[in-house]
Short mmCIF file of C-alpha atoms and ligand atoms in Angstrom, two decimals:
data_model
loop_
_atom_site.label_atom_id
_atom_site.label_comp_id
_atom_site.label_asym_id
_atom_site.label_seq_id
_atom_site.Cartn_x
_atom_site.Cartn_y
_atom_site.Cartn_z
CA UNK E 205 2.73 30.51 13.27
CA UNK E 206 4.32 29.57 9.92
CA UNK E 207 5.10 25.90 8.84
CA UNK E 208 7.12 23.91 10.62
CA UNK E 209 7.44 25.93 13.79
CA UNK E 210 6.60 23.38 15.94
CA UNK E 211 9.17 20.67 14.25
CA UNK E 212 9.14 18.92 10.60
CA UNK E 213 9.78 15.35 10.13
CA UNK E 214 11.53 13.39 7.27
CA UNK E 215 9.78 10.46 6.33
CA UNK E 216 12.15 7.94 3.88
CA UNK E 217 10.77 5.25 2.19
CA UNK E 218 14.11 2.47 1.04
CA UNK E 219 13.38 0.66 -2.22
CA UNK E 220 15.74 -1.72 -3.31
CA UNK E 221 16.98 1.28 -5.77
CA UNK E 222 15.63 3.94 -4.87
CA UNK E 223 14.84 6.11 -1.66
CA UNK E 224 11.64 8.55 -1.63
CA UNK E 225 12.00 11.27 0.82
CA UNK E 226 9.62 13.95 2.17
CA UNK E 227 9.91 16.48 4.77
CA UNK E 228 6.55 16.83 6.46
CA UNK E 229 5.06 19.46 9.08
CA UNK E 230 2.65 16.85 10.55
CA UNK E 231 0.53 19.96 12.40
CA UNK E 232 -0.16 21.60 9.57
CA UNK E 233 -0.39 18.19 7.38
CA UNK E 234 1.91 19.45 4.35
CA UNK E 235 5.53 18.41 2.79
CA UNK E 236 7.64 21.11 2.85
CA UNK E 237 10.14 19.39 0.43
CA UNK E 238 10.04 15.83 -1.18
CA UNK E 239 12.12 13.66 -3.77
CA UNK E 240 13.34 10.86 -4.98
CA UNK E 241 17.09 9.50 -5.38
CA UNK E 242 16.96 6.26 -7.77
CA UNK E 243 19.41 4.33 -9.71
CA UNK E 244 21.12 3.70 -6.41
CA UNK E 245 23.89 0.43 -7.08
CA UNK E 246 22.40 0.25 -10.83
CA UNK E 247 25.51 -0.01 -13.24
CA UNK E 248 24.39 2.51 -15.79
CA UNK E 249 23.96 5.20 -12.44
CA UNK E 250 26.29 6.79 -10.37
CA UNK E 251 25.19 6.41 -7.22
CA UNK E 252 26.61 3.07 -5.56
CA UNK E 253 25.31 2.00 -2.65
CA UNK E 254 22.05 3.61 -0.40
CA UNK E 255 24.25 5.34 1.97
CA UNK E 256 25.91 7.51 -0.74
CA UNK E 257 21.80 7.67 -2.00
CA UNK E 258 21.20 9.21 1.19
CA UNK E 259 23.89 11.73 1.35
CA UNK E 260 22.61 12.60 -1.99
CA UNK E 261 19.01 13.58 0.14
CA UNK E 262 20.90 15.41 2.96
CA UNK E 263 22.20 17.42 0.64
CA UNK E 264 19.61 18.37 -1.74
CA UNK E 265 17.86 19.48 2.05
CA UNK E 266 20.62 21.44 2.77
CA UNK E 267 20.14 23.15 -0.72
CA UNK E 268 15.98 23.45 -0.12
CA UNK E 269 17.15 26.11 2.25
CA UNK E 270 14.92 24.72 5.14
CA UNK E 271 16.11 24.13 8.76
CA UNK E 272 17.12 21.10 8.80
CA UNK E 273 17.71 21.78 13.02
CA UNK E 274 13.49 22.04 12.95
CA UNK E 275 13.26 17.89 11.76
CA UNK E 276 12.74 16.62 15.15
CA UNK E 277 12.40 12.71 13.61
CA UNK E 278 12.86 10.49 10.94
CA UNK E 279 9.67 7.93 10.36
CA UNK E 280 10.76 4.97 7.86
CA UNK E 281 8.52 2.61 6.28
CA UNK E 282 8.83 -1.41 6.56
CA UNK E 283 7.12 -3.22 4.71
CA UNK E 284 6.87 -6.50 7.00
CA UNK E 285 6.66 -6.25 10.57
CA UNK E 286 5.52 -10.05 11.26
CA UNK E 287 3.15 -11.20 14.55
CA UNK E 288 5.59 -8.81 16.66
CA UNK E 289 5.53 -5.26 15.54
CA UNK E 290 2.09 -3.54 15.23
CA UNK E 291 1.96 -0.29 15.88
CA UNK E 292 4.85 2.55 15.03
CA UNK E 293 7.95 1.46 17.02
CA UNK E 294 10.86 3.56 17.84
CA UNK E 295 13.96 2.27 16.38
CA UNK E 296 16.76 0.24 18.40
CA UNK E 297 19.40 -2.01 17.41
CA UNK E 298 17.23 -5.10 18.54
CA UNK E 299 14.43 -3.52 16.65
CA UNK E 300 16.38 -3.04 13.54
CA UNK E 301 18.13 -6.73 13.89
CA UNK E 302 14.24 -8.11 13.92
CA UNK E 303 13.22 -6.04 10.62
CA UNK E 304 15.94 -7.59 9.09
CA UNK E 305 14.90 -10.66 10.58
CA UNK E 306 12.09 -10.54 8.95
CA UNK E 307 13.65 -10.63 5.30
CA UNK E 308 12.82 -14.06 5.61
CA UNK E 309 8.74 -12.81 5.12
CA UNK E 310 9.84 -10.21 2.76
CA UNK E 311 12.84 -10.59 0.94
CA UNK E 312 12.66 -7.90 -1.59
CA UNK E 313 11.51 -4.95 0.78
CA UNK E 314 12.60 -5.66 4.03
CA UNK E 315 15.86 -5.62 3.50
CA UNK E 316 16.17 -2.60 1.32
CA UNK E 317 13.80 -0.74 4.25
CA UNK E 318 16.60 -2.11 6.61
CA UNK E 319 19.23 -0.84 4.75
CA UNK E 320 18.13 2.89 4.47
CA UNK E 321 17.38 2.80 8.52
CA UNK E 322 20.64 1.93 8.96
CA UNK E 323 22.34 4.66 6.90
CA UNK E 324 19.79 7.37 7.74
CA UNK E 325 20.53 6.67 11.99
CA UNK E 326 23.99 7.43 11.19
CA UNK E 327 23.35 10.28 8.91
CA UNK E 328 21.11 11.37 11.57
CA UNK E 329 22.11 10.04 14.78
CA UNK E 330 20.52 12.75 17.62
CA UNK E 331 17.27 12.18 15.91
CA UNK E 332 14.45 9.38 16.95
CA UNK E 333 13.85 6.85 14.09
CA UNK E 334 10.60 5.47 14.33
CA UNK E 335 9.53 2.59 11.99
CA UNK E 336 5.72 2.31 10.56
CA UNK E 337 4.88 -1.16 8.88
CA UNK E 338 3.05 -1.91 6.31
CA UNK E 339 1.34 -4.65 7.62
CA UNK E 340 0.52 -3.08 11.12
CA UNK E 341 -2.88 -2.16 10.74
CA UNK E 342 -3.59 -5.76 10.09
CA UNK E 343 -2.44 -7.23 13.09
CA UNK E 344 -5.95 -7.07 14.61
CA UNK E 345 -7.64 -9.62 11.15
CA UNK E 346 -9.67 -11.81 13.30
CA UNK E 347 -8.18 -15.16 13.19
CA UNK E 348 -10.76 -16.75 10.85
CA UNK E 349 -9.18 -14.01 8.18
CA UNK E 350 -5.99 -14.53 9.20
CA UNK E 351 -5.42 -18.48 8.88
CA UNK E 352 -4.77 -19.90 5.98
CA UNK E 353 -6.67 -23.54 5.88
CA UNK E 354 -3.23 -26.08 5.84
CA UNK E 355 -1.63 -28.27 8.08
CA UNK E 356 -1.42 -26.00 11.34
CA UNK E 357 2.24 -26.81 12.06
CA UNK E 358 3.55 -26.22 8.82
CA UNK E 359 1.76 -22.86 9.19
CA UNK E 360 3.35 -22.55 12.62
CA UNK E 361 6.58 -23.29 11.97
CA UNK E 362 7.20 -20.95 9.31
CA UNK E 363 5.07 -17.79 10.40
CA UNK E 364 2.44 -19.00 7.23
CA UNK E 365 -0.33 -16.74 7.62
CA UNK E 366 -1.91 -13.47 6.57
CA UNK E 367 -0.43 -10.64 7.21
CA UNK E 368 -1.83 -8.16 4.77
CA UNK E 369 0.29 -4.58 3.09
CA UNK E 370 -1.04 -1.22 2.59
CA UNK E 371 -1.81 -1.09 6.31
CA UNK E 372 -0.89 2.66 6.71
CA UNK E 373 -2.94 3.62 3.47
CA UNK E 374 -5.87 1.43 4.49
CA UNK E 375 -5.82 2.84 8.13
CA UNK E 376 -5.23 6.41 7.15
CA UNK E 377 -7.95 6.90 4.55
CA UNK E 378 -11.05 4.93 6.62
CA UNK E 379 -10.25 7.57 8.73
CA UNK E 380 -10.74 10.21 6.30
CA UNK E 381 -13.78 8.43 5.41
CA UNK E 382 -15.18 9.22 8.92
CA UNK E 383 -13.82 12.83 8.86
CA UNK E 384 -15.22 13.93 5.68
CA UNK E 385 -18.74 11.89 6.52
CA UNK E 386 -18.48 13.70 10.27
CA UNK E 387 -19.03 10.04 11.31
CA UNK E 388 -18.18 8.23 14.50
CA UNK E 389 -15.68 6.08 13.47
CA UNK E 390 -16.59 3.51 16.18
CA UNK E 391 -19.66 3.19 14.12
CA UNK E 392 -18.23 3.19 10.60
CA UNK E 393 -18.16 0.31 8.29
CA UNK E 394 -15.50 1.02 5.36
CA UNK E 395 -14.48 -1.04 2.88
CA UNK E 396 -11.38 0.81 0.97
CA UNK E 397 -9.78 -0.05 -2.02
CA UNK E 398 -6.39 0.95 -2.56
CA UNK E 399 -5.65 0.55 -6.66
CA UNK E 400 -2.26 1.66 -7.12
CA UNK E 401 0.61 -0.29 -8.88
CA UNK E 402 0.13 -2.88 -6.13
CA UNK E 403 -3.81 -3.05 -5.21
CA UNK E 404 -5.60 -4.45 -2.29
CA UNK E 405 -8.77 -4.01 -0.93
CA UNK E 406 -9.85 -4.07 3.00
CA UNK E 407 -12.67 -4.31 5.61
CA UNK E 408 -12.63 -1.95 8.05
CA UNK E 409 -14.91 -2.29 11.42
CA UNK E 410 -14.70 0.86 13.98
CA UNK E 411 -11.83 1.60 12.89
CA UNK E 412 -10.29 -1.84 13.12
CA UNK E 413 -9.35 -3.92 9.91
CA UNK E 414 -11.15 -6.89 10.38
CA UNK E 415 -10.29 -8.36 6.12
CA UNK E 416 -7.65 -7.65 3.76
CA UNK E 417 -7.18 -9.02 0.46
CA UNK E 418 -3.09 -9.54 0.52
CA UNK E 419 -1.48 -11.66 2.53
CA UNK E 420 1.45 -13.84 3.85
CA UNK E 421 2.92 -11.74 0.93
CA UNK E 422 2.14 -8.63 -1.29
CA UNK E 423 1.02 -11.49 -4.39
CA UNK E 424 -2.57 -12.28 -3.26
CA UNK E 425 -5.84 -10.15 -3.85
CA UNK E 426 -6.55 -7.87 -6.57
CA UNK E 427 -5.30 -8.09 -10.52
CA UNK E 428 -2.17 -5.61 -9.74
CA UNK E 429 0.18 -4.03 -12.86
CA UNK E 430 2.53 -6.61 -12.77
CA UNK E 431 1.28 -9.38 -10.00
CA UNK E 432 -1.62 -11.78 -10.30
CA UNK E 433 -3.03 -11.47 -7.28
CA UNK E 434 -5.58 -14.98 -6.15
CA UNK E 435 -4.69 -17.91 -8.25
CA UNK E 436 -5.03 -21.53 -7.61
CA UNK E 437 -1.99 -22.59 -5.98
CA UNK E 438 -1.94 -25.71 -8.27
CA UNK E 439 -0.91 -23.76 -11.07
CA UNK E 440 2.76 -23.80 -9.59
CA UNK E 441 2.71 -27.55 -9.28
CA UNK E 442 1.49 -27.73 -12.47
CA UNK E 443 4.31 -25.34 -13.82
CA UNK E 444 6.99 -27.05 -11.94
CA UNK E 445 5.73 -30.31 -13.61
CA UNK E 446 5.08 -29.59 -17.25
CA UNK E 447 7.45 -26.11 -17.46
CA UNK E 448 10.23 -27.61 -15.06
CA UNK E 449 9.99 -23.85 -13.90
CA UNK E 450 12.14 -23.35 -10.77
CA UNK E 451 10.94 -21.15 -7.50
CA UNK E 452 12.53 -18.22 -8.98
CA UNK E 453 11.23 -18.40 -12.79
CA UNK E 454 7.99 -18.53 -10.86
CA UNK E 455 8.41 -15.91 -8.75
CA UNK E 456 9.27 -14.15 -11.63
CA UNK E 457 6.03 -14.89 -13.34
CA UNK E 458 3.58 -14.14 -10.66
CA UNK E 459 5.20 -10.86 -8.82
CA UNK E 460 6.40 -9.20 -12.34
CA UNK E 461 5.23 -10.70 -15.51
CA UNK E 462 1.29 -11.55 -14.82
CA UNK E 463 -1.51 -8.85 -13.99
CA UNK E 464 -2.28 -6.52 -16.08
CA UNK E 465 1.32 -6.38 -18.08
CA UNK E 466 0.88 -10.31 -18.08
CA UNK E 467 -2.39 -10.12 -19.86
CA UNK E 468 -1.49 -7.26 -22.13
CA UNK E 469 1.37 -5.93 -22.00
CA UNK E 470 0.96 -2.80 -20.42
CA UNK E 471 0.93 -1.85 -16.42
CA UNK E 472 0.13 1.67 -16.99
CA UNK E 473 -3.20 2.28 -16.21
CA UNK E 474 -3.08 5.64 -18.54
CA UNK E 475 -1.69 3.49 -21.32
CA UNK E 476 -3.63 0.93 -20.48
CA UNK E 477 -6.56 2.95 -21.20
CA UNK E 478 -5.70 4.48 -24.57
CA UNK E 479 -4.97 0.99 -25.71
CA UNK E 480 -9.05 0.18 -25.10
CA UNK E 481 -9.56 3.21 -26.99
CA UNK E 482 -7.75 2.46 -29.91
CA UNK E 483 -9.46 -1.12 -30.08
CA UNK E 484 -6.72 -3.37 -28.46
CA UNK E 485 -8.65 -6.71 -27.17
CA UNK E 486 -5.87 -8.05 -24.88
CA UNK E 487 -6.33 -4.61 -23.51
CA UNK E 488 -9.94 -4.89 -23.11
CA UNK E 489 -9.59 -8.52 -21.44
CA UNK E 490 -7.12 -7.54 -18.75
CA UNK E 491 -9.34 -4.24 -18.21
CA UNK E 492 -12.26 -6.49 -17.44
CA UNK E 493 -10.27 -9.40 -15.84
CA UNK E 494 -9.20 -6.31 -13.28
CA UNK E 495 -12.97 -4.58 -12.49
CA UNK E 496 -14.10 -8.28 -12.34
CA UNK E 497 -11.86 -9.44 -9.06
CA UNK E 498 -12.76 -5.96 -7.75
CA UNK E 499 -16.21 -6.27 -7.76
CA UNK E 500 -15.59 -9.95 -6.18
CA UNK E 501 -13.66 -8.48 -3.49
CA UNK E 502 -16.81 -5.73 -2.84
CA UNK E 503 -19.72 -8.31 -2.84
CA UNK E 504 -17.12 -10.39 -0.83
CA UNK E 505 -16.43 -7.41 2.04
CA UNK E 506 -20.43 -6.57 1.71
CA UNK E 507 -20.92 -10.01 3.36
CA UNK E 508 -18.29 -9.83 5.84
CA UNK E 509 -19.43 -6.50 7.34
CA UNK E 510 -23.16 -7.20 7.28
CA UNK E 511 -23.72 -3.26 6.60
CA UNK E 512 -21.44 -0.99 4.43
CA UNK E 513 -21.68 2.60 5.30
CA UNK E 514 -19.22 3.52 2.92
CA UNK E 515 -16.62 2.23 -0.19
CA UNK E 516 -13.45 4.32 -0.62
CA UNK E 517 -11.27 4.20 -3.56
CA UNK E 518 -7.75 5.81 -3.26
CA UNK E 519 -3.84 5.45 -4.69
CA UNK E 520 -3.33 6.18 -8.70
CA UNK E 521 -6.09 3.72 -10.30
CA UNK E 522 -8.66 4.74 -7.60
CA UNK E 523 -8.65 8.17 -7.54
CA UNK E 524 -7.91 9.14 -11.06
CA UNK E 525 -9.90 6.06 -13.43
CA UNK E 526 -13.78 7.30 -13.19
CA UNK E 527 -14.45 4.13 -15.43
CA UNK E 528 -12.98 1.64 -12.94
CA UNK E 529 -15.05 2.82 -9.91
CA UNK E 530 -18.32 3.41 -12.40
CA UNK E 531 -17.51 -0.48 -12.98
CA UNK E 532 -16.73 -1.89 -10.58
CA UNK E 533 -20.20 -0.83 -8.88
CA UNK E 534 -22.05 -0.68 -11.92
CA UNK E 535 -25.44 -2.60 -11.04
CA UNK E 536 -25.13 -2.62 -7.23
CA UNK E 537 -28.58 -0.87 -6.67
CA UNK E 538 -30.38 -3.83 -5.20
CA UNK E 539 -27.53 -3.69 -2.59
CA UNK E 540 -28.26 -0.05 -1.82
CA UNK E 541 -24.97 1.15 -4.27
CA UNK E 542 -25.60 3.79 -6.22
CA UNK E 543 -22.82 5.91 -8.09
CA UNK E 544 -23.42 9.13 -9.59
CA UNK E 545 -22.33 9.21 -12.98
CA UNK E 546 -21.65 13.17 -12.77
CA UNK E 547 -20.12 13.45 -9.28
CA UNK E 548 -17.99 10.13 -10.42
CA UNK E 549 -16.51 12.01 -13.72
CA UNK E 550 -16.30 15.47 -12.60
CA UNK E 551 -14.71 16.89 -9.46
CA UNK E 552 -11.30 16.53 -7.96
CA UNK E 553 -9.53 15.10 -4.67
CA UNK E 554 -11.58 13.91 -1.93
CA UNK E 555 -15.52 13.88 -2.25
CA UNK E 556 -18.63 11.38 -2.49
CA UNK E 557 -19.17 10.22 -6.21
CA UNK E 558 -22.66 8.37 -4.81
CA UNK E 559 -26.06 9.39 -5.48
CA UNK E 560 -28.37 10.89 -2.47
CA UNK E 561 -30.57 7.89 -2.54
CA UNK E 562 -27.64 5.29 -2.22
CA UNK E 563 -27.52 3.42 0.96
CA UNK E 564 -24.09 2.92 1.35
CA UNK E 565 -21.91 6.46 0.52
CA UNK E 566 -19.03 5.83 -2.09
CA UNK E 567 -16.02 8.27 -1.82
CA UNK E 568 -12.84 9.11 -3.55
CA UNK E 569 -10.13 9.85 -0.67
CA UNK E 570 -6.68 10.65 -1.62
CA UNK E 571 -4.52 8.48 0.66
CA UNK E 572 -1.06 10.35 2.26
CA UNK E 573 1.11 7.22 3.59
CA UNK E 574 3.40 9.60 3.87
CA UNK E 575 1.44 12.00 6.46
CA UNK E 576 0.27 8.99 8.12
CA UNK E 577 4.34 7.50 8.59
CA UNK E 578 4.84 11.65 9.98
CA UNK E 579 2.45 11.73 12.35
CA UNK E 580 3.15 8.26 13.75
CA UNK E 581 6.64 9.51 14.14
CA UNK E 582 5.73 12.51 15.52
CA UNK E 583 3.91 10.96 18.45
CA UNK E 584 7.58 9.92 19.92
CA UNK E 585 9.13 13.59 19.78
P1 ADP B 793 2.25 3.00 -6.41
O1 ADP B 793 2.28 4.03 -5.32
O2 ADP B 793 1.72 1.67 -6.00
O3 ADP B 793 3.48 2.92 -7.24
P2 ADP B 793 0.22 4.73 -7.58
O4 ADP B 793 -0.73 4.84 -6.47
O5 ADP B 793 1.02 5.92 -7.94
O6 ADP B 793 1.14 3.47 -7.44
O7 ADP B 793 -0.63 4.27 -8.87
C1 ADP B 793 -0.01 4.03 -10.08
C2 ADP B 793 -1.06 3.67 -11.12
O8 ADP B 793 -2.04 4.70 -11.19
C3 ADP B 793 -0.50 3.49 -12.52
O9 ADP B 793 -1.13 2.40 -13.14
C4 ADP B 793 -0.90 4.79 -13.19
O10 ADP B 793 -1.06 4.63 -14.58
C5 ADP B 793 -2.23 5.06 -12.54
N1 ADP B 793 -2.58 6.48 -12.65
C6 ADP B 793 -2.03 7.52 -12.00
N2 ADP B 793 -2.59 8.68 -12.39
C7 ADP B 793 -3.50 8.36 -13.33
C8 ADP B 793 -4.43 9.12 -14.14
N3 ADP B 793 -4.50 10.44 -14.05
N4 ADP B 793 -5.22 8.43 -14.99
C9 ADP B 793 -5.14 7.10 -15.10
N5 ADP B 793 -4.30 6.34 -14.37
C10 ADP B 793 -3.50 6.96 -13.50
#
């Protein structure tokens, strides 16, 4: 049997400007063709609008010289599902009219994610669509993690709660963790920390998330590359006060011009790095600032599970910065946390970077949201 004989799907992810694509044989667990169309409705490009951005895709799969007749579904990602949609949902008109809906929760992603869904079922209108969301594998926070502590109705009336991102990443590598540790995952406590541009951390119980550290939005958590993640929510009364900044200059500051690039400049973790090297103390600061909220968020998760059977760091910062995980960790002994220095600098793609004698087993596992979005889709074929 080669690739793809038993059907391929194409898995599109709609930015705001851009549309990732990837055509995945979700047997055999590989992309058979992937890219990216960007600059779509940007003045200086020439592409004008996401539907033209899409026909750009078809296209350039036409030219890959694969079947396109073997794609058997398309499997989009949303970034905000809300309380309704939890698990991978096949695509209707009343299904699409709620994600856009839910703009309201999400007003820079869900709307772009919309968009592409829209173009894509007429592009490719025999095929299932099947949307994944980001924040499905949250739906089951217990409620304790879920409320935020105001006035109830005011929470109530406008769906304030948390909702948590990174769902498919989160769920897809704690179950790696139990693969590669040939561990019942109905037995596994995980706690996985996703460090990409965006970073958030999670709790997983049996295979259930049961804390995440984003949520009514993408802002809270972790020290991301461009967003602040937890801050006292009095700074924005105090802006609005002394600053006269308006909801949007603030929005501004907290989702694109704080985190790391607030602190220093630089969002690049790579860059970010050589900075340290060559002395830079902002650099330093917002390097420490960052592996200090992480370690919060671990001694944090360590009490919410009770027992940590494993920690597993994934996206760009997690799996390729041996200094961050080494730090992060650094002095956890007492708490049965021990990371190998060699295993941690050495090696590549998914393995355990702990010693023998450490309690709890600390992995690097390569997350696939992409895979994950396939295979979902796959299950409605
Ligand atoms: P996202 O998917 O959220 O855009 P990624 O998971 O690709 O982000 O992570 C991007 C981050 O990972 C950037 O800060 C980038 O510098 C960092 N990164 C990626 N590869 C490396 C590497 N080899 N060394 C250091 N940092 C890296």
């Amino acid at each position: 049997m080669t690739v793809g004989d038993t059907g391929l799907v194409l898995v599109l992810n709609s930015g705001s400007s851009s549309i990732k694509f990837q055509v995945i044989d979700p047997v055999a667990g590989t992309a058979v063709v992937s890219g990216l169309v960007e600059q779509i409705g940007e003045p200086e490009g020439t592409i004008p609008d996401h539907a033209a951005g899409l026909h750009m895709i078809h296209q350039q799969l036409l030219d890959s010289g694969i079947d396109l007749g073997a794609i058997r579904a398309v499997g989009h990602r949303v970034v905000h599902g809300g309380t309704k949609f939890h698990s991978p949902t096949l695509i209707t008109d009343a299904v699409l009219a709620e994600i856009e809906r839910l703009a309201e929760l999400a007003p820079l992603h869900n709307p772009p994610n919309a968009i592409g869904i829209e173009v894509a079922r007429a592009d490719f209108p025999d095929l299932p669509h099947v949307a994944v969301f980001d924040t499905g594998f949250f739906h089951s926070l217990p409620q304790a993690a879920a409320t935020y502590a105001i006035d109830r109705d005011v929470a109530a009336d406008y769906g304030i709660r948390r909702y948590g991102f990174h769902g498919t990443s989160h769920e897809y590598v704690s179950r790696q963790v139990a693969v590669l540790l040939d561990a019942d995952l109905a037995e596994l406590n995980t706690i996985v920390l996703h460090l990409g541009n965006g970073a958030s951390a999670s709790a997983v119980h049996g295979g259930v998330a049961v804390e995440t550290s984003m949520g009514l939005t993408p802002l809270e958590g972790l020290v991301m590359g461009t967003r602040c993640g937890d801050i006292d929510a009095g700074v924005l009364m105090h802006l609005r006060r002394t600053a006269g900044m308006e909801v949007e200059q603030l929005d501004e500051l907290l989702n694109r011009r704080s985190g790391l690039k607030g602190m220093c400049g630089i969002n690049d973790f790579r860059e970010l790095l050589e900075h340290i090297a060559a002395g830079s103390a902002p650099a330093k600061l917002a390097y420490d600032v960052y592996v200090h909220r992480l370690r919060k968020y671990v001694g944090a998760y360590l009490a919410v599970l009770g027992r940590v059977d494993a920690i597993a760091f994934t996206a760009g910062v997690g799996e390729n910065v041996a200094a961050v995980r080494e730090d992060a960790l650094a002095g956890l002994d007492g708490l049965g946390i021990v990371v190998d220095p060699d295993r941690n600098r050495t090696g590549k793609g998914a393995r355990i970077i702990s010693a023998d004698d450490s309690r709890t087993t600390v992995l690097v596992v390569p997350t696939n949201e992409e895979l994950a979005i396939a295979r979902a889709a796959w299950e409605f074929v």
